[in-house]
């Protein structure tokens, strides 16, 4: 390939500056490995998009171990469990009582800001607003990434390893020959809102309702994050703020007993699809996939972000062993090891999603209510939910 404005040489070329790409670059830096990150969107976009909100305790432990826990510990909210609800009943599942650990509420936007700041402090640039990103020669020990930078120059990065952290719509997954994929699209979507109002609950409420699922989450003691089940082809233009609050109040049990939902100023609202996707393998030659590039889960189990972090926590030492010691054992086992956790979290996310969302017929509804009664009254059932939700240990080398 000729005619490059600038060629660059590095050890690891990372496509994508989301949480997986930036955390991977941070973990590689700690291993003394140089990485370059290219990103198609702007810094402002990647640090402001509203996404996940829950971090597993093992993930928080990891972030603290690698120097990313200071603001999280100060601003994050430690939660000991969640509420499961259906009309007339609300039950607390106490994770700490059941399995000895809980979760943290810390918006993905906040983690993203921490990651961007850390990479800037390390003097490691991120090439934002690139286009036409492509991977090359992944079957050799000299893979490369080409792209057009924000000034319109054709650029090439020669590397020892390329990692696709480019999310569901990035190019890296398609570069893997013979890739196998599993896909499940659910017959509903989530309408998500961010509101400048103190949460009406101390911990997250997941509510089954005949009209559809609703959830009350939060980002802080001043900002609420709430979700409604809607039709997959619904349009946000159909949802006035009043209609949203009325629907949330009904489904979350406003007025049942002494509980009230306090409405407030909605600052963001959008509809996001509900689907599962798993790709295999997550490695071919010198190309690895991590995070949403390799898998997508419906957000009902709060697993997407946590899975992305688990992938790169596994991948960083594997790359270090490969490049620093010439030992490819962990690199060879990365895909199988990561996919075991991906399928566990995919199953749990499917389980939570199919238990809590209103679809199917009345027979399905009775099955869901029976499952909810069992999970909230059986210690074995509650422990199973707690273990999966609060996070399985990170099975790191
Ligand atoms: P990301 O998608 O975050 O990052 C990939 C990056 O690659 C992006 O910045 C993208 O711009 C970049 N990229 C793509 N193509 C590129 C190219 N050709 N060249 C260069 N860069 C490229 N998870 C939860 O746990 N709970 C939730 O409530 C939740 N809500 C979500 C809501 C939405 C709308 C979405 C889309 C996801 C949500 N998720 C949620 C999942 C989300 O948090 C992901 O799991 C998480 O962002 C995964 O991180 P990454 O793997 O880094 O992928
Ligand atoms: C969120 O706060 O955005 C959130 C929390 C838990 C979920 C999904 C989303 O299961």
Short mmCIF file of C-alpha atoms and ligand atoms in Angstrom, two decimals:
data_model
loop_
_atom_site.label_atom_id
_atom_site.label_comp_id
_atom_site.label_asym_id
_atom_site.label_seq_id
_atom_site.Cartn_x
_atom_site.Cartn_y
_atom_site.Cartn_z
CA UNK A 1 0.00 0.00 0.00
CA UNK A 2 1.66 3.26 -1.09
CA UNK A 3 0.77 6.93 -0.98
CA UNK A 4 0.36 7.21 2.75
CA UNK A 5 0.56 10.65 4.22
CA UNK A 6 1.92 9.23 7.44
CA UNK A 7 2.95 5.68 8.27
CA UNK A 8 3.14 4.75 11.95
CA UNK A 9 4.56 1.74 13.77
CA UNK A 10 3.23 0.49 17.09
CA UNK A 11 2.76 -2.75 18.97
CA UNK A 12 -1.06 -2.79 19.24
CA UNK A 13 -3.50 -0.93 16.99
CA UNK A 14 -6.90 -0.54 18.68
CA UNK A 15 -9.99 0.34 16.66
CA UNK A 16 -12.55 2.12 18.85
CA UNK A 17 -12.28 4.51 21.81
CA UNK A 18 -15.23 3.18 23.77
CA UNK A 19 -14.73 1.57 27.19
CA UNK A 20 -13.16 -1.62 25.81
CA UNK A 21 -10.68 0.17 23.55
CA UNK A 22 -9.58 2.72 26.11
CA UNK A 23 -9.38 0.33 29.04
CA UNK A 24 -7.37 -2.08 26.88
CA UNK A 25 -4.90 0.68 26.00
CA UNK A 26 -4.59 1.51 29.70
CA UNK A 27 -4.00 -2.12 30.70
CA UNK A 28 -1.44 -2.58 27.90
CA UNK A 29 0.34 0.59 29.01
CA UNK A 30 0.70 -0.98 32.46
CA UNK A 31 2.32 -3.97 30.76
CA UNK A 32 4.75 -1.65 28.96
CA UNK A 33 3.10 -2.21 25.62
CA UNK A 34 2.50 0.70 23.25
CA UNK A 35 -0.96 1.03 21.72
CA UNK A 36 -2.52 3.46 19.25
CA UNK A 37 -6.29 4.12 19.32
CA UNK A 38 -8.34 5.28 16.34
CA UNK A 39 -11.97 6.39 16.73
CA UNK A 40 -14.58 7.34 14.14
CA UNK A 41 -16.58 9.74 16.33
CA UNK A 42 -15.52 12.90 18.19
CA UNK A 43 -14.25 12.99 21.78
CA UNK A 44 -17.33 14.98 22.74
CA UNK A 45 -19.59 12.25 21.29
CA UNK A 46 -17.86 9.28 22.92
CA UNK A 47 -17.81 10.95 26.34
CA UNK A 48 -21.43 12.15 26.26
CA UNK A 49 -23.53 9.29 24.81
CA UNK A 50 -25.85 7.85 27.46
CA UNK A 51 -25.34 4.10 27.90
CA UNK A 52 -24.75 1.73 30.79
CA UNK A 53 -25.08 2.47 34.46
CA UNK A 54 -24.24 -0.63 36.52
CA UNK A 55 -20.76 -2.01 37.31
CA UNK A 56 -20.24 -5.45 38.86
CA UNK A 57 -18.23 -5.46 42.08
CA UNK A 58 -15.41 -7.50 40.51
CA UNK A 59 -15.22 -4.90 37.72
CA UNK A 60 -15.03 -2.09 40.28
CA UNK A 61 -12.26 -3.99 42.08
CA UNK A 62 -10.34 -4.25 38.79
CA UNK A 63 -10.80 -0.55 37.96
CA UNK A 64 -9.50 0.35 41.42
CA UNK A 65 -6.50 -1.97 41.02
CA UNK A 66 -5.49 -0.25 37.78
CA UNK A 67 -5.88 3.31 39.10
CA UNK A 68 -9.32 4.09 37.72
CA UNK A 69 -11.30 3.95 40.96
CA UNK A 70 -10.82 7.35 42.59
CA UNK A 71 -13.77 9.30 41.08
CA UNK A 72 -15.86 6.12 40.95
CA UNK A 73 -15.41 5.63 44.72
CA UNK A 74 -16.24 9.29 45.33
CA UNK A 75 -19.22 9.70 42.98
CA UNK A 76 -20.45 6.16 42.40
CA UNK A 77 -23.34 4.71 44.41
CA UNK A 78 -22.88 1.31 46.05
CA UNK A 79 -26.07 -0.76 45.85
CA UNK A 80 -26.72 -3.92 47.87
CA UNK A 81 -29.46 -5.29 45.65
CA UNK A 82 -32.43 -4.61 43.37
CA UNK A 83 -36.23 -4.67 43.61
CA UNK A 84 -38.36 -6.98 41.50
CA UNK A 85 -41.96 -5.86 41.19
CA UNK A 86 -45.29 -6.75 39.70
CA UNK A 87 -48.74 -5.20 40.41
CA UNK A 88 -49.33 -5.16 44.16
CA UNK A 89 -45.93 -6.64 45.08
CA UNK A 90 -42.37 -5.36 45.37
CA UNK A 91 -39.57 -7.56 46.72
CA UNK A 92 -35.95 -6.71 47.47
CA UNK A 93 -33.25 -9.12 46.36
CA UNK A 94 -30.39 -8.56 48.78
CA UNK A 95 -27.17 -9.43 46.92
CA UNK A 96 -24.91 -8.74 49.90
CA UNK A 97 -26.97 -10.98 52.17
CA UNK A 98 -27.09 -13.75 49.54
CA UNK A 99 -23.59 -13.71 48.00
CA UNK A 100 -21.61 -11.11 49.95
CA UNK A 101 -21.22 -8.51 47.21
CA UNK A 102 -23.30 -5.87 45.45
CA UNK A 103 -22.97 -3.55 42.46
CA UNK A 104 -22.00 0.06 41.80
CA UNK A 105 -24.01 2.70 39.95
CA UNK A 106 -21.58 4.75 37.85
CA UNK A 107 -22.62 5.99 34.41
CA UNK A 108 -20.64 4.74 31.41
CA UNK A 109 -20.19 8.38 30.43
CA UNK A 110 -18.31 8.95 33.70
CA UNK A 111 -16.09 5.91 33.18
CA UNK A 112 -15.45 7.08 29.62
CA UNK A 113 -14.35 10.51 30.90
CA UNK A 114 -11.98 8.81 33.37
CA UNK A 115 -10.53 6.66 30.59
CA UNK A 116 -10.06 9.59 28.20
CA UNK A 117 -8.40 11.65 30.95
CA UNK A 118 -6.10 8.78 31.88
CA UNK A 119 -4.98 8.26 28.29
CA UNK A 120 -4.36 12.01 27.91
CA UNK A 121 -2.31 12.04 31.15
CA UNK A 122 -0.23 9.18 29.77
CA UNK A 123 0.49 11.35 26.74
CA UNK A 124 -1.15 8.81 24.46
CA UNK A 125 -3.22 10.38 21.69
CA UNK A 126 -6.50 9.10 20.32
CA UNK A 127 -7.05 9.74 16.62
CA UNK A 128 -10.68 10.89 16.59
CA UNK A 129 -13.06 11.36 13.66
CA UNK A 130 -11.34 8.88 11.39
CA UNK A 131 -13.12 7.15 8.49
CA UNK A 132 -12.69 4.23 6.12
CA UNK A 133 -10.95 2.16 8.78
CA UNK A 134 -9.78 -1.23 7.51
CA UNK A 135 -7.62 -4.06 8.83
CA UNK A 136 -5.02 -5.86 6.70
CA UNK A 137 -2.75 -8.93 6.79
CA UNK A 138 -4.21 -10.33 9.99
CA UNK A 139 -2.92 -13.80 9.00
CA UNK A 140 0.66 -12.53 9.24
CA UNK A 141 2.77 -11.24 12.15
CA UNK A 142 2.62 -7.81 10.53
CA UNK A 143 -1.03 -6.72 10.48
CA UNK A 144 -1.94 -3.12 9.78
CA UNK A 145 -4.83 -0.67 10.02
CA UNK A 146 -5.51 1.94 7.37
CA UNK A 147 -7.87 4.87 7.72
CA UNK A 148 -8.49 8.45 6.64
CA UNK A 149 -7.78 10.93 9.41
CA UNK A 150 -9.87 13.98 10.23
CA UNK A 151 -7.74 16.09 7.87
CA UNK A 152 -8.50 13.76 4.99
CA UNK A 153 -5.07 12.10 4.92
CA UNK A 154 -4.74 8.38 4.22
CA UNK A 155 -2.85 6.83 7.15
CA UNK A 156 -1.49 3.41 8.00
CA UNK A 157 -0.54 1.87 11.31
CA UNK A 158 1.82 -1.13 11.16
CA UNK A 159 1.40 -3.23 14.29
CA UNK A 160 2.11 -6.61 15.87
CA UNK A 161 -1.54 -7.01 16.94
CA UNK A 162 -4.84 -5.37 15.97
CA UNK A 163 -7.81 -5.32 18.38
CA UNK A 164 -11.33 -4.58 17.18
CA UNK A 165 -13.02 -2.65 19.99
CA UNK A 166 -15.25 -1.00 17.40
CA UNK A 167 -18.65 -2.07 18.69
CA UNK A 168 -21.47 -3.81 16.85
CA UNK A 169 -21.20 -1.70 13.70
CA UNK A 170 -17.43 -1.58 13.35
CA UNK A 171 -15.45 -3.25 10.53
CA UNK A 172 -13.26 -5.65 12.51
CA UNK A 173 -15.77 -8.48 13.06
CA UNK A 174 -16.30 -8.84 9.31
CA UNK A 175 -12.54 -9.23 8.80
CA UNK A 176 -12.60 -12.63 10.50
CA UNK A 177 -13.01 -15.40 7.88
CA UNK A 178 -15.59 -18.09 8.63
CA UNK A 179 -17.01 -16.12 11.52
CA UNK A 180 -19.96 -17.82 13.20
CA UNK A 181 -22.73 -15.62 14.63
CA UNK A 182 -25.79 -16.17 16.79
CA UNK A 183 -28.53 -13.53 16.80
CA UNK A 184 -31.77 -13.10 18.79
CA UNK A 185 -33.91 -10.00 18.23
CA UNK A 186 -36.58 -9.41 20.86
CA UNK A 187 -40.08 -8.24 19.85
CA UNK A 188 -39.81 -5.04 21.90
CA UNK A 189 -37.47 -2.12 22.57
CA UNK A 190 -36.60 0.19 25.46
CA UNK A 191 -37.50 3.84 25.64
CA UNK A 192 -34.83 5.34 27.90
CA UNK A 193 -35.04 8.72 29.64
CA UNK A 194 -32.58 10.75 31.68
CA UNK A 195 -34.26 13.17 34.09
CA UNK A 196 -32.98 15.87 36.42
CA UNK A 197 -34.91 14.59 39.40
CA UNK A 198 -33.86 12.70 42.52
CA UNK A 199 -34.59 8.99 42.20
CA UNK A 200 -37.82 7.84 43.84
CA UNK A 201 -36.07 4.69 45.04
CA UNK A 202 -32.88 3.79 46.87
CA UNK A 203 -32.05 0.90 44.53
CA UNK A 204 -33.07 -0.18 41.03
CA UNK A 205 -36.67 -1.31 40.46
CA UNK A 206 -37.34 -3.86 37.69
CA UNK A 207 -41.13 -3.97 37.16
CA UNK A 208 -43.27 -6.50 35.32
CA UNK A 209 -46.62 -5.01 34.29
CA UNK A 210 -49.47 -6.20 32.03
CA UNK A 211 -48.87 -3.11 29.86
CA UNK A 212 -45.12 -3.73 29.64
CA UNK A 213 -41.81 -3.62 31.52
CA UNK A 214 -40.51 -0.53 33.31
CA UNK A 215 -37.33 0.15 35.23
CA UNK A 216 -36.23 2.87 37.63
CA UNK A 217 -32.46 3.32 37.63
CA UNK A 218 -30.32 6.36 38.35
CA UNK A 219 -27.00 8.09 37.66
CA UNK A 220 -26.66 9.94 40.97
CA UNK A 221 -28.80 11.15 43.90
CA UNK A 222 -29.91 14.03 41.65
CA UNK A 223 -30.33 12.30 38.26
CA UNK A 224 -32.74 9.46 37.43
CA UNK A 225 -32.48 7.01 34.54
CA UNK A 226 -35.73 5.21 33.64
CA UNK A 227 -36.85 2.81 30.94
CA UNK A 228 -40.14 1.69 29.38
CA UNK A 229 -40.86 -1.29 27.16
CA UNK A 230 -42.18 -0.07 23.81
CA UNK A 231 -42.82 -1.63 20.39
CA UNK A 232 -39.60 -2.11 18.39
CA UNK A 233 -40.88 0.13 15.60
CA UNK A 234 -42.20 2.85 17.93
CA UNK A 235 -41.10 6.43 17.34
CA UNK A 236 -39.83 8.69 20.12
CA UNK A 237 -41.97 11.47 18.58
CA UNK A 238 -45.00 9.53 19.88
CA UNK A 239 -43.82 9.98 23.45
CA UNK A 240 -44.44 13.33 25.13
CA UNK A 241 -42.79 13.82 28.50
CA UNK A 242 -46.23 13.68 30.15
CA UNK A 243 -47.05 10.39 28.45
CA UNK A 244 -43.70 8.95 29.54
CA UNK A 245 -44.20 9.92 33.19
CA UNK A 246 -47.80 8.70 33.20
CA UNK A 247 -46.73 5.34 31.79
CA UNK A 248 -43.78 5.01 34.18
CA UNK A 249 -46.00 5.84 37.17
CA UNK A 250 -48.57 3.23 36.20
CA UNK A 251 -46.08 0.46 35.54
CA UNK A 252 -43.83 1.21 38.55
CA UNK A 253 -46.73 1.21 41.01
CA UNK A 254 -47.13 4.91 41.81
CA UNK A 255 -49.75 5.17 44.57
CA UNK A 256 -49.46 1.52 45.61
CA UNK A 257 -49.03 1.76 49.38
CA UNK A 258 -47.13 4.94 50.14
CA UNK A 259 -44.77 4.79 47.14
CA UNK A 260 -44.79 7.70 44.72
CA UNK A 261 -42.86 8.32 41.49
CA UNK A 262 -41.63 11.92 41.38
CA UNK A 263 -41.45 13.27 37.81
CA UNK A 264 -38.92 15.83 36.68
CA UNK A 265 -37.26 17.52 33.71
CA UNK A 266 -36.40 14.98 31.02
CA UNK A 267 -33.05 15.92 29.46
CA UNK A 268 -32.65 12.97 27.09
CA UNK A 269 -34.98 10.35 25.62
CA UNK A 270 -34.33 7.70 22.99
CA UNK A 271 -35.45 4.26 21.86
CA UNK A 272 -32.90 1.44 21.77
CA UNK A 273 -33.33 -2.02 20.25
CA UNK A 274 -33.24 -5.22 22.28
CA UNK A 275 -31.12 -7.98 20.83
CA UNK A 276 -28.52 -10.60 21.57
CA UNK A 277 -25.57 -11.26 19.30
CA UNK A 278 -22.57 -13.50 19.77
CA UNK A 279 -19.72 -14.00 17.31
CA UNK A 280 -17.06 -16.69 17.32
CA UNK A 281 -14.12 -16.84 17.24
CA UNK A 282 -13.01 -13.61 18.91
CA UNK A 283 -9.59 -14.04 17.38
CA UNK A 284 -8.13 -14.77 13.98
CA UNK A 285 -4.35 -14.60 13.54
CA UNK A 286 -3.23 -11.23 14.89
CA UNK A 287 -6.77 -9.75 15.05
CA UNK A 288 -8.71 -9.95 18.34
CA UNK A 289 -12.26 -8.76 19.06
CA UNK A 290 -13.39 -7.34 22.42
CA UNK A 291 -16.61 -5.87 23.79
CA UNK A 292 -19.59 -5.10 21.59
CA UNK A 293 -17.48 -5.94 18.51
CA UNK A 294 -17.87 -9.56 19.58
CA UNK A 295 -21.17 -9.66 21.43
CA UNK A 296 -24.30 -7.70 22.29
CA UNK A 297 -26.69 -8.44 25.16
CA UNK A 298 -30.11 -6.90 25.95
CA UNK A 299 -29.50 -4.41 28.80
CA UNK A 300 -31.96 -6.10 31.19
CA UNK A 301 -29.11 -7.92 32.90
CA UNK A 302 -26.79 -4.86 33.02
CA UNK A 303 -24.05 -6.93 31.38
CA UNK A 304 -22.92 -5.14 28.20
CA UNK A 305 -20.35 -2.82 29.71
CA UNK A 306 -19.24 -5.38 32.29
CA UNK A 307 -18.62 -7.97 29.56
CA UNK A 308 -16.55 -5.47 27.56
CA UNK A 309 -14.37 -4.84 30.62
CA UNK A 310 -14.06 -8.58 31.34
CA UNK A 311 -12.88 -9.18 27.75
CA UNK A 312 -10.05 -6.67 27.86
CA UNK A 313 -9.02 -7.72 31.37
CA UNK A 314 -8.47 -11.16 29.86
CA UNK A 315 -6.95 -9.90 26.59
CA UNK A 316 -4.31 -7.51 27.93
CA UNK A 317 -2.18 -10.18 29.68
CA UNK A 318 -2.65 -12.49 26.70
CA UNK A 319 -1.19 -9.86 24.35
CA UNK A 320 1.59 -9.11 26.83
CA UNK A 321 2.57 -12.79 26.98
CA UNK A 322 2.50 -13.02 23.19
CA UNK A 323 4.53 -9.87 22.46
CA UNK A 324 6.90 -9.77 25.45
CA UNK A 325 7.61 -13.47 25.95
CA UNK A 326 6.63 -14.98 22.62
CA UNK A 327 4.20 -17.21 24.53
CA UNK A 328 0.91 -17.51 22.64
CA UNK A 329 -0.91 -19.77 25.12
CA UNK A 330 -3.22 -17.12 26.60
CA UNK A 331 -3.76 -15.55 23.19
CA UNK A 332 -4.83 -18.96 21.88
CA UNK A 333 -7.28 -19.53 24.73
CA UNK A 334 -8.65 -15.96 24.83
CA UNK A 335 -11.63 -16.57 22.55
CA UNK A 336 -12.85 -19.74 24.28
CA UNK A 337 -12.36 -18.28 27.77
CA UNK A 338 -14.07 -14.98 26.91
CA UNK A 339 -16.96 -16.72 25.16
CA UNK A 340 -17.71 -18.88 28.23
CA UNK A 341 -18.47 -15.66 30.17
CA UNK A 342 -20.24 -14.14 27.15
CA UNK A 343 -22.65 -17.09 26.93
CA UNK A 344 -23.24 -17.07 30.72
CA UNK A 345 -24.13 -13.37 30.54
CA UNK A 346 -26.12 -13.86 27.34
CA UNK A 347 -28.20 -16.52 29.06
CA UNK A 348 -28.73 -14.37 32.17
CA UNK A 349 -29.69 -11.36 30.07
CA UNK A 350 -32.14 -13.55 28.11
CA UNK A 351 -33.54 -14.93 31.39
CA UNK A 352 -34.11 -11.46 32.89
CA UNK A 353 -35.50 -10.15 29.60
CA UNK A 354 -37.99 -12.97 29.02
CA UNK A 355 -39.08 -12.96 32.68
CA UNK A 356 -39.79 -9.23 32.89
CA UNK A 357 -41.09 -8.07 29.51
CA UNK A 358 -44.73 -8.42 28.51
CA UNK A 359 -45.00 -10.38 25.27
CA UNK A 360 -46.64 -13.61 24.17
CA UNK A 361 -50.06 -14.67 25.51
CA UNK A 362 -51.71 -14.88 28.93
CA UNK A 363 -50.17 -18.30 29.48
CA UNK A 364 -46.73 -16.67 29.11
CA UNK A 365 -47.78 -13.96 31.58
CA UNK A 366 -48.71 -16.55 34.22
CA UNK A 367 -45.38 -18.31 33.71
CA UNK A 368 -43.54 -15.01 34.19
CA UNK A 369 -45.46 -14.17 37.36
CA UNK A 370 -44.84 -17.66 38.71
CA UNK A 371 -41.10 -17.25 38.04
CA UNK A 372 -41.09 -13.85 39.76
CA UNK A 373 -42.86 -15.28 42.81
CA UNK A 374 -40.32 -18.11 42.95
CA UNK A 375 -37.23 -15.88 42.56
CA UNK A 376 -38.47 -13.52 45.29
CA UNK A 377 -39.44 -16.20 47.81
CA UNK A 378 -36.87 -18.96 47.23
CA UNK A 379 -33.36 -18.41 48.55
CA UNK A 380 -32.01 -20.66 45.81
CA UNK A 381 -33.80 -18.63 43.14
CA UNK A 382 -32.73 -15.30 44.59
CA UNK A 383 -29.12 -16.50 44.98
CA UNK A 384 -29.02 -17.52 41.33
CA UNK A 385 -30.13 -14.05 40.26
CA UNK A 386 -27.73 -12.36 42.70
CA UNK A 387 -24.75 -14.42 41.54
CA UNK A 388 -25.34 -13.60 37.90
CA UNK A 389 -26.34 -9.95 38.37
CA UNK A 390 -23.67 -8.94 40.89
CA UNK A 391 -21.18 -10.68 38.70
CA UNK A 392 -19.28 -13.89 38.49
CA UNK A 393 -15.61 -13.49 39.46
CA UNK A 394 -13.40 -12.29 36.62
CA UNK A 395 -11.66 -15.52 35.61
CA UNK A 396 -8.32 -13.88 34.93
CA UNK A 397 -4.97 -15.70 34.47
P1 LIG B 1 -18.75 0.80 22.11
O1 LIG B 1 -19.82 0.65 21.08
O2 LIG B 1 -19.03 1.54 23.36
O3 LIG B 1 -17.48 1.53 21.46
C1 LIG B 1 -17.08 1.20 20.14
C2 LIG B 1 -16.39 2.43 19.58
O4 LIG B 1 -15.86 2.10 18.30
C3 LIG B 1 -17.37 3.58 19.39
O5 LIG B 1 -16.89 4.75 20.00
C4 LIG B 1 -17.45 3.72 17.87
O6 LIG B 1 -17.62 5.07 17.46
C5 LIG B 1 -16.09 3.19 17.44
N1 LIG B 1 -16.07 2.72 16.05
C6 LIG B 1 -17.05 2.03 15.40
N2 LIG B 1 -16.68 1.80 14.12
C7 LIG B 1 -15.44 2.37 13.96
C8 LIG B 1 -14.54 2.49 12.87
N3 LIG B 1 -14.85 2.00 11.67
N4 LIG B 1 -13.36 3.14 13.06
C9 LIG B 1 -13.04 3.65 14.28
N5 LIG B 1 -13.86 3.59 15.36
C10 LIG B 1 -15.05 2.95 15.19
N6 LIG B 1 -24.97 -1.84 28.60
C11 LIG B 1 -25.36 -2.00 29.88
O7 LIG B 1 -24.73 -2.76 30.61
N7 LIG B 1 -26.47 -1.32 30.37
C12 LIG B 1 -27.18 -0.44 29.58
O8 LIG B 1 -28.15 0.15 30.02
C13 LIG B 1 -26.79 -0.22 28.26
N8 LIG B 1 -27.44 0.69 27.47
C14 LIG B 1 -27.02 0.86 26.16
C15 LIG B 1 -27.66 1.79 25.32
C16 LIG B 1 -27.26 1.96 23.98
C17 LIG B 1 -27.97 2.97 23.09
C18 LIG B 1 -26.20 1.18 23.47
C19 LIG B 1 -25.77 1.30 22.02
C20 LIG B 1 -25.54 0.26 24.30
C21 LIG B 1 -25.95 0.11 25.66
N9 LIG B 1 -25.29 -0.78 26.52
C22 LIG B 1 -25.67 -0.96 27.80
C23 LIG B 1 -24.18 -1.54 26.07
C24 LIG B 1 -22.95 -0.64 26.08
O9 LIG B 1 -22.76 -0.13 27.36
C25 LIG B 1 -21.80 -1.47 25.56
O10 LIG B 1 -21.78 -2.75 26.16
C26 LIG B 1 -20.47 -0.82 25.75
O11 LIG B 1 -20.51 0.46 25.21
C27 LIG B 1 -19.43 -1.71 25.06
O12 LIG B 1 -18.26 -1.00 24.95
P2 LIG B 1 -17.34 -1.16 23.65
O13 LIG B 1 -17.12 -2.60 23.39
O14 LIG B 1 -16.17 -0.28 23.87
O15 LIG B 1 -18.23 -0.67 22.43
C1 LIG B 2 -28.97 1.93 33.57
O1 LIG B 2 -28.88 2.53 34.66
O2 LIG B 2 -28.82 2.51 32.47
C2 LIG B 2 -29.31 0.47 33.58
C3 LIG B 2 -29.28 -0.22 34.77
C4 LIG B 2 -29.58 -1.58 34.78
C5 LIG B 2 -29.93 -2.21 33.60
C6 LIG B 2 -29.94 -1.50 32.39
C7 LIG B 2 -29.64 -0.14 32.39
O3 LIG B 2 -30.24 -3.54 33.60
#
